[in-house]
mmCIF file of C-alpha atoms and ligand atoms in Angstrom:
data_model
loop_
_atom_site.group_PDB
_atom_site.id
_atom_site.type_symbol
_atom_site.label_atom_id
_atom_site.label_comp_id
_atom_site.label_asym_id
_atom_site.label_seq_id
_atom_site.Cartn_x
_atom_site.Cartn_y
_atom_site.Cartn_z
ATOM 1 C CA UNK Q 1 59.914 -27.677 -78.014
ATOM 2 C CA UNK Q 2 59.571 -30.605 -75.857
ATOM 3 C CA UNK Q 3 57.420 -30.511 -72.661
ATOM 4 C CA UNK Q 4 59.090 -31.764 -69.215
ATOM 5 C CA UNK Q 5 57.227 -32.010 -65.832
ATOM 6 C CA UNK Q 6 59.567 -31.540 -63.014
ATOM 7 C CA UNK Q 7 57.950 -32.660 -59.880
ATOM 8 C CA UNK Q 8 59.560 -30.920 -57.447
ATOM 9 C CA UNK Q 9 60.764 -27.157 -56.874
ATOM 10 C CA UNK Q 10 64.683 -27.027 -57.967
ATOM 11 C CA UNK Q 11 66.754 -24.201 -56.679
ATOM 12 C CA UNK Q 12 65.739 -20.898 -58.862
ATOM 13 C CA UNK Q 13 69.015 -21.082 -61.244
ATOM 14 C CA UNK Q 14 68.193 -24.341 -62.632
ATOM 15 C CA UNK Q 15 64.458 -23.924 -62.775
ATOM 16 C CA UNK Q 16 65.365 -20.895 -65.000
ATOM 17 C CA UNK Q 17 67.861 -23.050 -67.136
ATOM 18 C CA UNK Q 18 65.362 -25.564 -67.491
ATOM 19 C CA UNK Q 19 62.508 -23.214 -68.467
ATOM 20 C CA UNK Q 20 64.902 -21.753 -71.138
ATOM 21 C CA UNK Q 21 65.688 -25.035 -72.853
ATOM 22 C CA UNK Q 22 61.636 -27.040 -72.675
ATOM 23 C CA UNK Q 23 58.082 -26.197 -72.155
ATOM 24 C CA UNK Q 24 58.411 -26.883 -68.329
ATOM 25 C CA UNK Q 25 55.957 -27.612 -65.582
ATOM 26 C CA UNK Q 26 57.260 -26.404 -62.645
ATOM 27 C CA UNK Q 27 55.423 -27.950 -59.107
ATOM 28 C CA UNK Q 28 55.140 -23.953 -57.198
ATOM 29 C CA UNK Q 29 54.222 -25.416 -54.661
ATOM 30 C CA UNK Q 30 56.765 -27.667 -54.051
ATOM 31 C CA UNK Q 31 53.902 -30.496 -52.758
ATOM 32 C CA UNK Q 32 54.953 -34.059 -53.380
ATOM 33 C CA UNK Q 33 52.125 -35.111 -56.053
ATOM 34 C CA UNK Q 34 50.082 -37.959 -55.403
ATOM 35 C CA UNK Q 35 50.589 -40.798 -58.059
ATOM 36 C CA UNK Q 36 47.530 -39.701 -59.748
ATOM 37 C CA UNK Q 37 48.213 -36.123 -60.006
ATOM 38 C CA UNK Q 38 52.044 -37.510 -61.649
ATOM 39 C CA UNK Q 39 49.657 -39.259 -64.068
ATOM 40 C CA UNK Q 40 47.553 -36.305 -65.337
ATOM 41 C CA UNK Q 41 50.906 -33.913 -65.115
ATOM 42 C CA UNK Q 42 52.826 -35.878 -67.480
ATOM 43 C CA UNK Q 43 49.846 -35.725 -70.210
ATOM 44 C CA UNK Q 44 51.857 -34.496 -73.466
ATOM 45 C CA UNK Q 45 55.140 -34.667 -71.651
ATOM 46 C CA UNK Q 46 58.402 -36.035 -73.400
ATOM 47 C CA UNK Q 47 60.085 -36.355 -69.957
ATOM 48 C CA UNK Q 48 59.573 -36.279 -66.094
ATOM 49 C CA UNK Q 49 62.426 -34.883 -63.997
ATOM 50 C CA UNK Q 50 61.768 -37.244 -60.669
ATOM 51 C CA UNK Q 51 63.013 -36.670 -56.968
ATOM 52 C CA UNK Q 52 63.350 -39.700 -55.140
ATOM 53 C CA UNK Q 53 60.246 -38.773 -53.243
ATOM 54 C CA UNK Q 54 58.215 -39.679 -56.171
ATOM 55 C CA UNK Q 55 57.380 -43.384 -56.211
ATOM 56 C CA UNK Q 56 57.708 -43.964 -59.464
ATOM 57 C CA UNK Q 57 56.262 -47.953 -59.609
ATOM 58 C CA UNK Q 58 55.287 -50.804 -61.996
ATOM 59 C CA UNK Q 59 51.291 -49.438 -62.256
ATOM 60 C CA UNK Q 60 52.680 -45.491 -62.043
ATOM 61 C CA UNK Q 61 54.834 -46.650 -65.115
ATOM 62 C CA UNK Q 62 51.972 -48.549 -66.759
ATOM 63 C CA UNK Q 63 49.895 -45.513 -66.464
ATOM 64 C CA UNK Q 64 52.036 -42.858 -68.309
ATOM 65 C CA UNK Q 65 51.457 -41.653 -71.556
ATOM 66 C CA UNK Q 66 53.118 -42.935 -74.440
ATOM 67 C CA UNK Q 67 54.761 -39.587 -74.782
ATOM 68 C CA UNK Q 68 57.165 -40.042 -72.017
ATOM 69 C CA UNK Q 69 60.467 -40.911 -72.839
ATOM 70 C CA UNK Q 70 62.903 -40.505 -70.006
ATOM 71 C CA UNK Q 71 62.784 -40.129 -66.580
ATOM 72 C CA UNK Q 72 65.286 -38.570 -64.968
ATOM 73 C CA UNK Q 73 65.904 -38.726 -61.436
ATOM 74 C CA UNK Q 74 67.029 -35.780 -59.657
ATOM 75 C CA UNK Q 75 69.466 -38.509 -57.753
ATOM 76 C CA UNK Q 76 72.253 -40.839 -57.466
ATOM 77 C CA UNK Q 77 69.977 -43.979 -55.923
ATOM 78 C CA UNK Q 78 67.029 -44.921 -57.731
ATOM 79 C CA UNK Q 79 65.323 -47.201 -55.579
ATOM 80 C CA UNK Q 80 61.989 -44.981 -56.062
ATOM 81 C CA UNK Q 81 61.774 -46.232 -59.574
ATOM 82 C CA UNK Q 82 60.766 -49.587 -60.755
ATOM 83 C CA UNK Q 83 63.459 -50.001 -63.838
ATOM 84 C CA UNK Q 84 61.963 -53.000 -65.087
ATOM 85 C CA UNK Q 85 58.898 -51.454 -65.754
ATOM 86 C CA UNK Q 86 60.298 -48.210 -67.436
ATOM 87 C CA UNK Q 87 62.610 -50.605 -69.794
ATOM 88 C CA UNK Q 88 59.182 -52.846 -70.358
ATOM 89 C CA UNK Q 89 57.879 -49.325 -71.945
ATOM 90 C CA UNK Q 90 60.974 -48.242 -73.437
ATOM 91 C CA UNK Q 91 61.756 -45.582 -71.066
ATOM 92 C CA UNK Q 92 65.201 -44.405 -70.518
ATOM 93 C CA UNK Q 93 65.925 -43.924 -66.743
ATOM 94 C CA UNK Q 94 68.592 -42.078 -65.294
ATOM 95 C CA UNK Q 95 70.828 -40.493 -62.207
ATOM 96 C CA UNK Q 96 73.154 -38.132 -60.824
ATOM 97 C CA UNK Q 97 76.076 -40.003 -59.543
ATOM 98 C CA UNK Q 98 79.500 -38.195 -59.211
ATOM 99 C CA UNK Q 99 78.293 -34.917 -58.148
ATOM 100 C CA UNK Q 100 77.106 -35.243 -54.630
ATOM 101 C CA UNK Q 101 79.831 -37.885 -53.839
ATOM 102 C CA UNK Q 102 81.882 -34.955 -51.494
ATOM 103 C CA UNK Q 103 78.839 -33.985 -49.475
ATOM 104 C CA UNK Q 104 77.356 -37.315 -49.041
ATOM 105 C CA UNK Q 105 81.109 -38.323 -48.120
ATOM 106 C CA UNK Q 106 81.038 -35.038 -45.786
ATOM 107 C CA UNK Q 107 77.851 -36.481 -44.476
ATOM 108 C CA UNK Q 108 78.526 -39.571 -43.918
ATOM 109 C CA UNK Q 109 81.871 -38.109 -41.400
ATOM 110 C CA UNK Q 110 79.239 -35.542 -39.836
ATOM 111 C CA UNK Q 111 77.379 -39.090 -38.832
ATOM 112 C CA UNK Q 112 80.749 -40.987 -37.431
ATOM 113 C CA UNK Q 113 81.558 -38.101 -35.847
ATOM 114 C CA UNK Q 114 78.273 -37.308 -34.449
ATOM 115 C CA UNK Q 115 77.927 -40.347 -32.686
ATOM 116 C CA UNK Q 116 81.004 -41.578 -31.525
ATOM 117 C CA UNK Q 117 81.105 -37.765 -29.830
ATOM 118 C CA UNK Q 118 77.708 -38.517 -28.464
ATOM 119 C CA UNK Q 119 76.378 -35.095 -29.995
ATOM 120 C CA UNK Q 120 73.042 -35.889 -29.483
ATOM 121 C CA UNK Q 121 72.902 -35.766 -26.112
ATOM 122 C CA UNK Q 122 75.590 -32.831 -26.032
ATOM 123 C CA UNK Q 123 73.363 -30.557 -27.842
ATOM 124 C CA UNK Q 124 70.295 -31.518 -25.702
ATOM 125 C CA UNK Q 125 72.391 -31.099 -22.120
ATOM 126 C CA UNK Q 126 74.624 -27.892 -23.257
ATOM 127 C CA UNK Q 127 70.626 -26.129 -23.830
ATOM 128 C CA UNK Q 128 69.902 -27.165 -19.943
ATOM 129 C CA UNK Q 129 72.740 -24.560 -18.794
ATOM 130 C CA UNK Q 130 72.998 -26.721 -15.742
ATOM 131 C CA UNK Q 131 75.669 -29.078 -16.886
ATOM 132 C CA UNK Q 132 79.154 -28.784 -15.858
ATOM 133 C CA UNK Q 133 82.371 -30.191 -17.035
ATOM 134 C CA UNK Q 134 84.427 -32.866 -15.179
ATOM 135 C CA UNK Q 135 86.878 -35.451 -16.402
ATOM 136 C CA UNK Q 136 84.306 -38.263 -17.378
ATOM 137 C CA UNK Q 137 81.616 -35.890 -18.465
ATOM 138 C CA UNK Q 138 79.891 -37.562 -22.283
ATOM 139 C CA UNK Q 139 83.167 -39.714 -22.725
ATOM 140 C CA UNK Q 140 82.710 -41.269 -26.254
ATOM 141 C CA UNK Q 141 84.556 -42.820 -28.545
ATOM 142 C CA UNK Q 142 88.190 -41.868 -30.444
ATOM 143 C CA UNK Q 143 88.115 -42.279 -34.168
ATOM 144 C CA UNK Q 144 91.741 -42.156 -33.892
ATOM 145 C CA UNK Q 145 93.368 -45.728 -33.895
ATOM 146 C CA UNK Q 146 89.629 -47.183 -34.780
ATOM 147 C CA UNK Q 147 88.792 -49.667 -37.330
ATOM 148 C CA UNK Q 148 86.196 -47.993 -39.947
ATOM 149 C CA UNK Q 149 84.462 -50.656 -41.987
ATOM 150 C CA UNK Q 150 82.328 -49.869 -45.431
ATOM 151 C CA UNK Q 151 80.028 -51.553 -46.651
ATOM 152 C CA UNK Q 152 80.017 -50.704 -50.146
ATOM 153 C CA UNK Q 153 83.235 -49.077 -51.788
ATOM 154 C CA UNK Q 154 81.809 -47.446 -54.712
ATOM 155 C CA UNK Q 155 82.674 -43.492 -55.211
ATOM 156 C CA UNK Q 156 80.646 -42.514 -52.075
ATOM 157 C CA UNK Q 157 82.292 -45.595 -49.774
ATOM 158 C CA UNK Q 158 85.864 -44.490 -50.991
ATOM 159 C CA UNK Q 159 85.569 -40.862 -50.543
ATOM 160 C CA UNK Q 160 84.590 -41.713 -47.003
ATOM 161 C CA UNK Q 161 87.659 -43.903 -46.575
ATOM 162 C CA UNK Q 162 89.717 -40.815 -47.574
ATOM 163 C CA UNK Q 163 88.215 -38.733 -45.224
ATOM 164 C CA UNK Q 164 88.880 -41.423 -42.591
ATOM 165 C CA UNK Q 165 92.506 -42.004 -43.025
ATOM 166 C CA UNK Q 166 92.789 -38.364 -42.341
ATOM 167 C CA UNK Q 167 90.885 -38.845 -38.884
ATOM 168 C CA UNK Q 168 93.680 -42.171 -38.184
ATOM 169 C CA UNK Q 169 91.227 -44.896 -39.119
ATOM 170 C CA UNK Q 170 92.220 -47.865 -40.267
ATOM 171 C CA UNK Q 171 90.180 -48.394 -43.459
ATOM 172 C CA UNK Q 172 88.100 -52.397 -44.060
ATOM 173 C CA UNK Q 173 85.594 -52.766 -46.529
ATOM 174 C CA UNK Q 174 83.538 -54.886 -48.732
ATOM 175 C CA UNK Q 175 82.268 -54.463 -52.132
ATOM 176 C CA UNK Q 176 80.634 -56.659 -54.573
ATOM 177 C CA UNK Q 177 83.964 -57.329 -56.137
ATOM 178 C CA UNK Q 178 87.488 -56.135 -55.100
ATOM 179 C CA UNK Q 179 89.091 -53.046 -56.080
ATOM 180 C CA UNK Q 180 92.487 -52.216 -57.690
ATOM 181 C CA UNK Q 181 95.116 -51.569 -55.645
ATOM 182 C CA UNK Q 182 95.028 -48.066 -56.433
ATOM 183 C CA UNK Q 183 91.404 -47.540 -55.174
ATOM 184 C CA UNK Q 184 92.106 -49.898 -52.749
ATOM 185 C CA UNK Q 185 94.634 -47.129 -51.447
ATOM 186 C CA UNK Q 186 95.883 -49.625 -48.581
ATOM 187 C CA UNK Q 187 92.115 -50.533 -47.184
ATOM 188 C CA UNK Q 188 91.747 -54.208 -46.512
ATOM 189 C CA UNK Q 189 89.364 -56.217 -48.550
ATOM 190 C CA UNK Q 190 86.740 -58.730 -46.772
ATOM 191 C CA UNK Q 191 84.980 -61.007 -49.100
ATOM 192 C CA UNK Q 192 82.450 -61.594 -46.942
ATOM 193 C CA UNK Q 193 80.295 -59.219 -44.513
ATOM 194 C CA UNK Q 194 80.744 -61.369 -41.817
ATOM 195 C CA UNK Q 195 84.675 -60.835 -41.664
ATOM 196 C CA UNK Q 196 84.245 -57.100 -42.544
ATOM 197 C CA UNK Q 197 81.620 -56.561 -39.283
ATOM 198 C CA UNK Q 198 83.738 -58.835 -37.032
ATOM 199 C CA UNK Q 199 86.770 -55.984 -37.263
ATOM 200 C CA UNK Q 200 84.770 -53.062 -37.384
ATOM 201 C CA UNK Q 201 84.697 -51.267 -34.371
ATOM 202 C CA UNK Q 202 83.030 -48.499 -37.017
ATOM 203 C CA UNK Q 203 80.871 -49.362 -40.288
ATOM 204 C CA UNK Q 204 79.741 -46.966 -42.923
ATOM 205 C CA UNK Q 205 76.889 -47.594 -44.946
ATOM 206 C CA UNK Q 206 77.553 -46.547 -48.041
ATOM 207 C CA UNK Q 207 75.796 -49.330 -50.522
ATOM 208 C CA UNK Q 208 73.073 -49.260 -52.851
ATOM 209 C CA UNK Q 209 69.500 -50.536 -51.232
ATOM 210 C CA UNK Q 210 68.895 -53.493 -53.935
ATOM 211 C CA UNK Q 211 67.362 -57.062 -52.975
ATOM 212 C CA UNK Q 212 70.734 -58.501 -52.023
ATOM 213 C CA UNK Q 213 71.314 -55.360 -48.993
ATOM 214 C CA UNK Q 214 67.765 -55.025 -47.876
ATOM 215 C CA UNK Q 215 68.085 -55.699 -44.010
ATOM 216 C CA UNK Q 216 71.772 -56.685 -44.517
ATOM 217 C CA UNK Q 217 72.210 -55.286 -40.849
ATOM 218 C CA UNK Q 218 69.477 -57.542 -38.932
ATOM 219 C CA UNK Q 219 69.347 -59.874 -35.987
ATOM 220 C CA UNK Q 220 72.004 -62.350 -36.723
ATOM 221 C CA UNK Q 221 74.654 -60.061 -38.941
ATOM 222 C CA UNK Q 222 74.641 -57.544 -35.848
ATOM 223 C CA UNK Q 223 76.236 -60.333 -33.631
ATOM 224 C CA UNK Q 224 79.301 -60.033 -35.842
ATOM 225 C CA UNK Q 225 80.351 -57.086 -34.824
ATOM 226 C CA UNK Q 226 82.805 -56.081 -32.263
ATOM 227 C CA UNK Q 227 80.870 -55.056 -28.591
ATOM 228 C CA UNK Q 228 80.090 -51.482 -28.607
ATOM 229 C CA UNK Q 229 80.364 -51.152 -32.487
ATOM 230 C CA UNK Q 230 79.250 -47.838 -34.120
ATOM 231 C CA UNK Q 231 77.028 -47.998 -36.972
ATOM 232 C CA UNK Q 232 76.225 -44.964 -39.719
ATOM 233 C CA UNK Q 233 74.023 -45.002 -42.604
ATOM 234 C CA UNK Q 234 74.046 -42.184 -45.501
ATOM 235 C CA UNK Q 235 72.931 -44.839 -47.955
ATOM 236 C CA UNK Q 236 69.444 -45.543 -48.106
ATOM 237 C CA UNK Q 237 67.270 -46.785 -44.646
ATOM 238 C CA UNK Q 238 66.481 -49.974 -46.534
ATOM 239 C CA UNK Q 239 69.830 -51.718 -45.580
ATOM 240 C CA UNK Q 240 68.955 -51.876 -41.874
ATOM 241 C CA UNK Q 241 66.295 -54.094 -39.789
ATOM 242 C CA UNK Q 242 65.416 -51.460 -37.086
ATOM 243 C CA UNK Q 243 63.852 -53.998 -34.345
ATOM 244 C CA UNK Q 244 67.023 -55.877 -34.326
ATOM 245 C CA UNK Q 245 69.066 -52.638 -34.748
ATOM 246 C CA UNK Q 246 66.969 -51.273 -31.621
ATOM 247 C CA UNK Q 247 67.577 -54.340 -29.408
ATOM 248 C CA UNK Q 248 71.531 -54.200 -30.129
ATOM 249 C CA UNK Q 249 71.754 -50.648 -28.769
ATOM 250 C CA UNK Q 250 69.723 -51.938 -25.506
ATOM 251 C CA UNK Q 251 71.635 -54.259 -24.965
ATOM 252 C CA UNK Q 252 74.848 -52.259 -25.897
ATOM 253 C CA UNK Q 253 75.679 -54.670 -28.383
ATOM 254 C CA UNK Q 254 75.567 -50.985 -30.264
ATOM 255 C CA UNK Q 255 77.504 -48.170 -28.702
ATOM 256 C CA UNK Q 256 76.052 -45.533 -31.050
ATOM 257 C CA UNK Q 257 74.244 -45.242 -34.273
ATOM 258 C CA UNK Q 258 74.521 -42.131 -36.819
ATOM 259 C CA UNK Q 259 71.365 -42.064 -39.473
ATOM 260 C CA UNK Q 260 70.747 -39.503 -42.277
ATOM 261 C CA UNK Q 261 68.383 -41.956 -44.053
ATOM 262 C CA UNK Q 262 65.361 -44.350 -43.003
ATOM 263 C CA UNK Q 263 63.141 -46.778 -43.998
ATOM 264 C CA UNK Q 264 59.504 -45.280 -44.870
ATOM 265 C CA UNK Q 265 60.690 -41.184 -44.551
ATOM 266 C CA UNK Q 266 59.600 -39.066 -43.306
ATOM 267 C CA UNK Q 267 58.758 -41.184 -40.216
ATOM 268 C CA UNK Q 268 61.720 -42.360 -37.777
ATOM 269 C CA UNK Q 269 61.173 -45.515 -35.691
ATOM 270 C CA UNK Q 270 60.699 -44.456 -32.532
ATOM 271 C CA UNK Q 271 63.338 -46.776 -30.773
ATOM 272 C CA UNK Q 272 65.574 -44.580 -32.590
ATOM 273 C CA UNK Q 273 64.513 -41.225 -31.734
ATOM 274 C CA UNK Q 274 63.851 -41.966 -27.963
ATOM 275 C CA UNK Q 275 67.690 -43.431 -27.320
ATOM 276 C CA UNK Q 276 69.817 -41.048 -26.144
ATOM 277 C CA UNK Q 277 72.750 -42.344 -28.256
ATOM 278 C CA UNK Q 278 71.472 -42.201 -31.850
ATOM 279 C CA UNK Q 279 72.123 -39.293 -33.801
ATOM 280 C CA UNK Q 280 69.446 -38.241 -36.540
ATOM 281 C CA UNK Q 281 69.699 -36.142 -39.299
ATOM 282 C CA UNK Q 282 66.527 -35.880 -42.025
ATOM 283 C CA UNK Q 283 68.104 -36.869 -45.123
ATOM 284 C CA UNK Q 284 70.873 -34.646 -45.667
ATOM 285 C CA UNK Q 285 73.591 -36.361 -47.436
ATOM 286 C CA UNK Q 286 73.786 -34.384 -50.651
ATOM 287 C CA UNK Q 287 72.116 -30.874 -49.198
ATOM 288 C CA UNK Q 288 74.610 -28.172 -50.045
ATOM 289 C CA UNK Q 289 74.090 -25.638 -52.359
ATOM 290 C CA UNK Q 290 76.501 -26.375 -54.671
ATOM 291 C CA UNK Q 291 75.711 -30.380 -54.974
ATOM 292 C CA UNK Q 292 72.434 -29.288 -55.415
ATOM 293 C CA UNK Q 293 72.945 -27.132 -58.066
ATOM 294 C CA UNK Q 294 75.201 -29.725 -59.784
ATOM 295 C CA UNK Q 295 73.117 -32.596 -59.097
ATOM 296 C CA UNK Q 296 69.991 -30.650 -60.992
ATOM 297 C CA UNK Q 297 72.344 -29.578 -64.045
ATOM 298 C CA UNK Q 298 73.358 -32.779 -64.330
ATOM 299 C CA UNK Q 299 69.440 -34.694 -64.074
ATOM 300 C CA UNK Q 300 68.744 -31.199 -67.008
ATOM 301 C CA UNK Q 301 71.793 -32.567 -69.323
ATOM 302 C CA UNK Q 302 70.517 -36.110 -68.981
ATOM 303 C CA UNK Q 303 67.604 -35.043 -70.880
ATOM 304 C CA UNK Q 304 69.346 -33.285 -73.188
ATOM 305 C CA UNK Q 305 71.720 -35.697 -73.894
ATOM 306 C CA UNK Q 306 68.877 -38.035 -74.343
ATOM 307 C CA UNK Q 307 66.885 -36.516 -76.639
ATOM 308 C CA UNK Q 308 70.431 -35.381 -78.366
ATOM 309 C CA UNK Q 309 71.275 -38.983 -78.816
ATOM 310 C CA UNK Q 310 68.769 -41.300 -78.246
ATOM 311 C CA UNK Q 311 70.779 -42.544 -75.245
ATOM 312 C CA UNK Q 312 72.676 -40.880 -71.583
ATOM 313 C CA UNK Q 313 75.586 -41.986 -69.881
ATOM 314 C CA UNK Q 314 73.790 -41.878 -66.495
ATOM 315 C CA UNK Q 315 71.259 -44.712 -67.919
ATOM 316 C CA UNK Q 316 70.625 -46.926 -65.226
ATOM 317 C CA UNK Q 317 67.777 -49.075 -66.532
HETATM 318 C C1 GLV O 1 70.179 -39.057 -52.324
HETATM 319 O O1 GLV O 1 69.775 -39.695 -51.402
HETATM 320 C C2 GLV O 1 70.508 -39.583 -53.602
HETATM 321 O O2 GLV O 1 70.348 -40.780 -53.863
HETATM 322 O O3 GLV O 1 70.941 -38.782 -54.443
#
């Protein structure tokens, strides 16, 4: 029976279809493990089923014990593994795309909506029970009519265009290359990011964080945008440089910002967390129960696919 440390708790059903399959370790207390402790777990393991917690780097990699075979991240970015490495040792890494695409999509509307409404500082007012309504009481902005840009249009970045169109935005993106027409589905395509901020009155983050997007919003892309642009990110918190992103919502260049994700989580810069106008969520793009469940089954048949074949469709590496 082969042995397989998963790092972190998983919700109960899929810790029990796990158990049933391999020789599992199961982390009880749910505790992230140091890098060490990831070393000394995985003694006489076959596989490692990662969350993207767990920084799995170049000297983690180095480290393992010839046993391990696959690691298999319970997610659809990988950024938290170094793929080189695992290749370097003949490791087969991979993800969970698909499955969380509707709630991260859900997510990422939850994040438009959130801050073009200004719901931050509607939650924090409606709790005073002082405030009363009048005609220009937390006026925000209309999706309706509005320009929604995405930056990246892979499954995630289309299902939020979808969910746009519905709301009467007028759907711009860029992607590494264009789409069909019939994923296009009447969105306008802007080669360059430059053209694609200068009409977005809204952008949606919704690339992966590789070392072509790190700080692809920074100082000089932000002065692309249209004044009083609305920014979201349910990608990964690598894609934005927060001093400059700071300093554009000072000086309004920034209406609003919506984040689920940030560079160095747990921690938020504090720019962010002290302006009325930016609305935080802790990392909740793919947090329902069901995408859970799904996203877990599908990081458990990775494995077993692996170890079926000798290979996984969800390789990445
Ligand atoms: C979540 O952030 C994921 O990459 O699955």
């Amino acid at each position: 029976m082969k042995k397989i440390l998963i790092t972190r708790r998983l919700l109960k059903s899929n810790e029990e279809r796990a158990s049933k399959i391999w020789n599992v370790k199961l982390n009880a207390t749910d505790e992230v493990y140091s890098q060490g402790e990831l070393i000394k777990l995985s003694k006489n393991c076959d596989g490692i089923l990662t969350s993207i917690v767990d920084k799995i780097d170049k000297k983690l990699i180095e480290s393992l014990p010839a046993s391990v075979k696959i690691i298999s991240n319970f997610a659809v970015g990988f950024g938290n593994i170094d793929l080189d490495a695992a290749k370097n040792r003949n490791i087969v890494v991979t993800n969970t795309p698909d499955v969380l695409t509707d709630a991260t999509a859900e997510i990422a509307m939850l994040l438009i909506l959130g801050a073009a409404r200004r719901a931050n500082e509607g939650i924090q007012i409606s709790k005073t029970q002082t405030w009363q309504w009048s005609a220009d009481f937390l006026i925000g902005k209309q999706l309706s009519g509005s320009r929604l840009g995405i930056l990246g249009m892979g499954r995630i970045g289309r299902a939020v265009a979808k969910r746009a169109k519905s709301f009467g935005m007028e759907i711009h993106y860029h992607n590494r290359s264009r789409l069909n027409k019939e994923l296009e589905s009447g969105a306008t395509y802007h080669d360059n990011i430059k053209d694609l901020f200068s009409v977005s009155d809204f952008l949606s983050i919704n690339c992966p964080a590789t070392e072509k997007t790190k700080n692809i919003i920074n100082k000089d892309s932000l002065k692309f945008f249209p004044n009083g642009a609305i920014i979201t990110n349910s990608a990964r918190g690598d894609m934005i440089e927060d001093n400059a992103m700071v300093e554009a919502l000072k000086i309004k260049k920034i209406y609003a910002l919506g984040l689920d994700v940030y560079k160095g989580e747990p921690k938020i810069s504090s720019g962010y967390l002290n302006h009325p106008k930016v609305f935080v969520l802790p990392h909740l793009g793919s947090a329902t129960k069901k995408t859970r469940t799904d996203m877990a089954d599908l990081a458990i048949n990775n494995i077993e696919e692996f170890f079926k074949t000798g290979t996984c469709v969800n390789k990445v590496n």
